[in-house]
XYZ file of C-alpha atoms in Angstrom:
345
model
C 83.718 29.685 45.588
C 81.816 26.895 43.840
C 78.701 29.079 43.742
C 80.717 31.890 42.140
C 82.177 29.571 39.508
C 78.727 28.167 38.808
C 77.337 31.669 38.262
C 80.233 32.549 35.936
C 79.717 29.385 33.883
C 76.014 30.217 33.629
C 76.578 33.640 32.061
C 75.383 34.102 28.455
C 78.031 34.119 25.753
C 78.216 37.861 24.961
C 78.235 38.690 28.670
C 81.118 36.271 29.199
C 83.137 37.859 26.384
C 82.444 41.429 27.526
C 83.208 40.615 31.171
C 86.451 38.823 30.276
C 87.571 41.691 28.024
C 86.750 44.237 30.728
C 88.633 42.236 33.371
C 91.776 41.756 31.249
C 92.040 45.348 29.957
C 91.181 46.999 33.278
C 93.577 44.915 35.357
C 96.265 45.523 32.742
C 95.787 49.291 33.013
C 95.830 49.182 36.821
C 98.991 47.030 36.943
C 100.797 49.107 34.295
C 100.170 52.305 36.236
C 101.167 50.752 39.560
C 104.470 49.545 38.110
C 105.262 52.767 36.270
C 107.713 55.263 37.763
C 106.287 58.508 39.057
C 106.374 61.123 36.313
C 108.258 64.374 36.779
C 106.306 66.136 34.034
C 103.941 68.961 34.903
C 102.186 69.850 31.652
C 99.173 67.716 30.594
C 100.656 66.684 27.229
C 103.817 65.245 28.800
C 101.849 63.505 31.562
C 99.518 61.898 29.027
C 102.456 60.904 26.796
C 104.112 59.063 29.696
C 100.947 57.210 30.731
C 101.696 53.487 30.243
C 97.983 52.816 29.640
C 97.669 55.377 26.825
C 97.473 52.573 24.246
C 94.086 51.352 25.561
C 92.590 54.442 27.247
C 91.035 57.096 25.035
C 92.222 60.677 25.417
C 90.742 63.143 22.891
C 94.193 64.558 22.107
C 95.534 61.119 21.180
C 92.458 59.808 19.343
C 94.195 60.125 15.973
C 97.399 58.495 17.258
C 95.560 55.546 18.828
C 92.198 55.294 17.034
C 91.489 51.785 18.380
C 91.049 53.255 21.869
C 87.571 54.417 20.776
C 86.654 50.711 21.025
C 88.904 49.504 23.857
C 88.413 52.420 26.261
C 84.917 51.358 27.338
C 86.396 48.154 28.753
C 89.172 49.881 30.692
C 88.477 51.181 34.204
C 91.674 52.322 35.974
C 89.860 53.091 39.250
C 89.792 49.847 41.329
C 86.484 50.644 43.062
C 84.699 51.550 39.832
C 86.290 48.482 38.239
C 84.613 46.148 40.745
C 81.254 47.918 40.355
C 81.510 47.664 36.567
C 82.380 43.974 36.757
C 79.253 43.264 38.797
C 77.075 45.355 36.472
C 78.379 43.551 33.375
C 77.914 40.099 34.868
C 74.506 40.450 36.490
C 72.631 43.255 34.720
C 74.230 42.532 31.358
C 73.494 38.833 31.761
C 69.839 39.534 32.533
C 69.422 41.820 29.523
C 71.111 39.330 27.190
C 68.734 36.585 28.314
C 65.770 38.827 27.508
C 67.004 40.270 24.203
C 69.137 37.446 22.864
C 72.890 37.558 22.120
C 72.638 39.354 18.767
C 70.477 42.244 19.979
C 72.409 42.557 23.232
C 75.779 42.467 21.463
C 74.690 45.233 19.079
C 73.395 47.231 22.041
C 76.784 46.963 23.802
C 78.643 48.099 20.675
C 76.338 51.067 20.078
C 76.272 52.229 23.708
C 80.048 52.028 24.138
C 81.527 53.159 20.818
C 79.081 55.957 19.929
C 79.287 57.733 23.338
C 83.102 57.438 23.303
C 83.241 59.050 19.865
C 80.663 61.709 20.797
C 82.477 62.543 24.053
C 85.736 62.919 22.146
C 84.131 65.331 19.690
C 82.599 67.287 22.594
C 85.991 67.598 24.347
C 87.658 68.754 21.103
C 84.896 71.331 20.565
C 85.332 72.607 24.129
C 89.084 72.897 23.531
C 88.437 74.885 20.346
C 86.464 77.387 22.436
C 88.635 77.547 25.583
C 92.121 76.515 24.293
C 92.667 74.501 27.499
C 95.001 71.596 26.764
C 93.690 69.685 29.786
C 90.456 69.062 27.886
C 92.384 67.083 25.279
C 95.046 65.342 27.335
C 93.805 65.144 30.941
C 90.308 63.956 29.979
C 90.083 60.163 30.028
C 87.073 58.789 28.149
C 87.023 55.279 29.558
C 85.099 52.817 31.682
C 81.478 51.719 31.730
C 79.520 54.882 32.651
C 77.827 54.968 29.240
C 76.988 51.265 29.198
C 75.642 51.331 32.760
C 73.445 54.270 31.720
C 72.234 52.039 28.903
C 71.601 49.220 31.371
C 69.439 51.563 33.451
C 67.413 52.537 30.368
C 67.037 48.868 29.377
C 65.817 47.892 32.843
C 63.281 50.710 32.787
C 62.004 49.436 29.450
C 61.714 45.810 30.567
C 60.727 45.946 34.248
C 59.650 49.533 35.080
C 57.465 48.507 38.027
C 59.980 46.187 39.678
C 60.744 47.476 43.178
C 64.324 47.292 44.493
C 64.767 47.288 48.261
C 68.131 47.945 49.904
C 69.379 48.171 53.485
C 66.533 45.966 54.776
C 63.922 48.093 53.063
C 65.233 51.438 54.338
C 66.022 52.445 50.754
C 63.780 51.440 47.870
C 63.114 52.594 44.336
C 61.411 51.356 41.183
C 63.351 50.474 38.060
C 61.308 53.173 36.345
C 63.260 55.721 38.416
C 66.698 54.133 37.976
C 67.847 56.126 34.888
C 66.949 59.409 36.572
C 68.749 58.483 39.790
C 71.840 57.268 37.937
C 72.128 60.281 35.641
C 71.633 62.612 38.616
C 73.928 61.081 41.236
C 76.808 59.617 39.199
C 77.698 62.800 37.230
C 77.914 64.661 40.558
C 80.311 61.991 41.843
C 82.447 62.200 38.699
C 82.448 66.014 38.914
C 83.749 65.855 42.487
C 86.516 63.551 41.265
C 87.324 65.896 38.376
C 86.434 63.231 35.820
C 84.983 65.083 32.833
C 85.027 61.952 30.694
C 82.758 60.145 33.158
C 80.261 63.030 33.201
C 80.085 63.048 29.391
C 79.736 59.282 29.116
C 76.912 59.011 31.652
C 74.720 61.581 29.920
C 75.566 60.709 26.313
C 75.177 56.997 27.055
C 71.696 57.632 28.437
C 70.598 59.482 25.285
C 72.204 56.980 22.905
C 70.646 54.003 24.706
C 67.173 55.563 24.599
C 67.455 56.385 20.886
C 68.606 52.855 20.054
C 65.918 51.092 22.103
C 63.155 53.517 21.077
C 63.776 53.524 17.324
C 66.324 50.961 16.118
C 66.449 47.772 18.186
C 64.985 44.876 16.200
C 62.415 42.777 18.055
C 63.594 39.252 17.257
C 62.187 37.976 13.928
C 59.640 40.798 13.690
C 60.274 43.592 11.159
C 59.179 46.094 13.818
C 62.037 48.103 15.235
C 62.094 49.913 18.555
C 59.531 50.473 21.279
C 57.136 53.377 20.676
C 54.904 52.586 23.675
C 53.780 55.431 25.935
C 55.435 53.757 28.932
C 58.821 54.224 27.241
C 58.309 57.760 25.945
C 61.155 60.223 26.524
C 59.084 62.363 28.902
C 58.728 59.416 31.305
C 62.403 59.838 32.235
C 61.695 63.283 33.712
C 59.584 64.692 36.572
C 56.003 65.536 35.646
C 56.695 69.239 36.123
C 59.166 69.134 33.229
C 56.905 67.178 30.850
C 55.549 70.140 28.813
C 59.035 71.484 28.075
C 60.565 68.052 27.438
C 57.669 67.069 25.160
C 58.081 70.236 23.103
C 61.839 69.708 22.705
C 61.663 65.952 22.041
C 58.872 66.315 19.481
C 60.858 69.020 17.698
C 63.974 66.856 17.545
C 61.880 63.865 16.455
C 60.219 65.829 13.627
C 63.642 66.931 12.393
C 64.921 63.337 12.534
C 61.917 62.156 10.498
C 62.517 64.847 7.864
C 66.155 63.783 7.646
C 64.978 60.144 7.321
C 66.958 59.118 10.388
C 63.946 57.446 12.011
C 60.620 56.061 10.818
C 57.620 58.344 11.219
C 54.830 57.390 13.618
C 52.575 56.780 10.617
C 55.051 54.406 8.997
C 55.695 52.684 12.319
C 52.010 52.084 13.022
C 51.445 50.861 9.471
C 54.185 48.272 10.024
C 52.642 47.310 13.365
C 49.168 46.842 11.919
C 50.494 44.940 8.915
C 52.342 42.649 11.299
C 49.189 42.110 13.372
C 46.919 41.806 10.312
C 44.792 44.823 11.241
C 46.101 47.482 8.871
C 42.869 47.977 6.947
C 40.762 48.500 10.055
C 43.071 51.088 11.538
C 44.216 53.097 8.519
C 42.051 56.086 9.425
C 43.478 56.171 12.925
C 47.023 56.008 11.583
C 46.385 59.010 9.338
C 45.892 61.130 12.432
C 48.881 59.676 14.286
C 50.202 62.109 16.932
C 53.749 62.919 18.013
C 56.498 60.910 19.594
C 55.098 60.960 23.115
C 51.372 60.742 22.286
C 50.879 57.515 20.340
C 47.500 55.823 20.626
C 47.422 52.285 22.058
C 48.320 49.723 19.403
C 49.074 46.002 19.102
C 52.737 46.864 19.648
C 51.814 48.647 22.893
C 50.159 45.482 24.164
C 53.148 43.408 23.051
C 55.524 45.743 24.901
C 53.441 45.333 28.060
C 53.576 41.569 27.637
C 57.358 41.625 27.268
C 57.666 43.694 30.433
C 55.520 41.237 32.372
C 57.590 38.295 31.123
C 60.877 40.038 31.954
C 59.669 40.862 35.466
C 58.568 37.277 35.998
C 61.899 35.975 34.679
C 63.820 38.227 37.084
C 61.738 37.122 40.069
C 62.216 33.457 39.151
C 65.952 33.926 38.760
C 66.311 35.761 42.082
C 64.243 33.045 43.733
C 66.389 30.259 42.298
C 69.595 32.031 43.383
C 68.214 32.411 46.885
C 67.700 28.612 47.027
C 71.226 27.982 45.760
C 72.861 27.292 42.386
C 71.522 24.431 40.335
C 73.927 21.680 39.164
C 73.453 22.519 35.494
C 72.244 26.068 34.732
C 69.449 26.096 32.172
C 68.796 28.975 29.756
C 66.116 31.442 30.835
C 62.769 30.239 29.480
C 61.593 33.836 29.100
C 64.146 34.519 26.400
C 62.410 32.563 23.680
C 59.014 33.892 24.645
C 60.237 37.471 24.822
C 62.005 37.268 21.489
C 58.943 35.964 19.616
C 55.970 37.979 18.442
């Protein structure tokens, strides 16, 4: 018990807030539903209207009535088993990522990868209803829980420690963090489909895409003006089997070119100019920048080397933390020394 309390006290600030919010809202939803009388309604609108947790769980049909659920729903998991899994993911994986990225970057990541997928999933369910006219899509679909954020965690771990090997069941089952997003987005949607949870299926896949876009193009690297991670090791095609690379590259480069034209993301040329200006080597590499290739074919750059360095530091930090936990909790948890190093250029 003391070890558990020590680990909780050692959690970073944003992780503490997110975990506490998730615990309070989820347990409230579970208790409210357990205490509620069994409904006699049969149509989806009446069932949803009588749900005592409708004020914190997002249903596309009630999004206008309770707009705040777009924010609260990510921290509400009415399934007790998924609730426990989400609690562990928030505390341990979220805590690790916050130590590497810092509270500001991690907090923004949590907001983006919870709110945007919830809103996108709601729009997708409404669009499906417009085509099929099935009321269950609006009122039986619950867009809630941490599927989107856990997808984002998987993408973040792939970015930071792609070569870290996880062994389970005494080594009988092992995988690299590089493969974690693919495994999660393959297995979990099947599980949600078997449970009839359309909201979970949408959140897993949309959360994966939103997390990649944010980390690839928008996440600020500490005090550096450089945003995102354009390294080859984090290219979109690396999330897919090699057989699918030609097709995925063609699609991703097409979408990327459209995003550049719409000024939604910085072009590769502008990105590399910023990188070389930051490293003081712009003049020597201007000719190479002029022939900058597509999203998945960037030439090695100072930022590429810096991304590799951050991955090495994150992997070392994880190994040190796991080693210290294996020896037992320390009397006064100290902040992860890799955080400052990782956040600086």
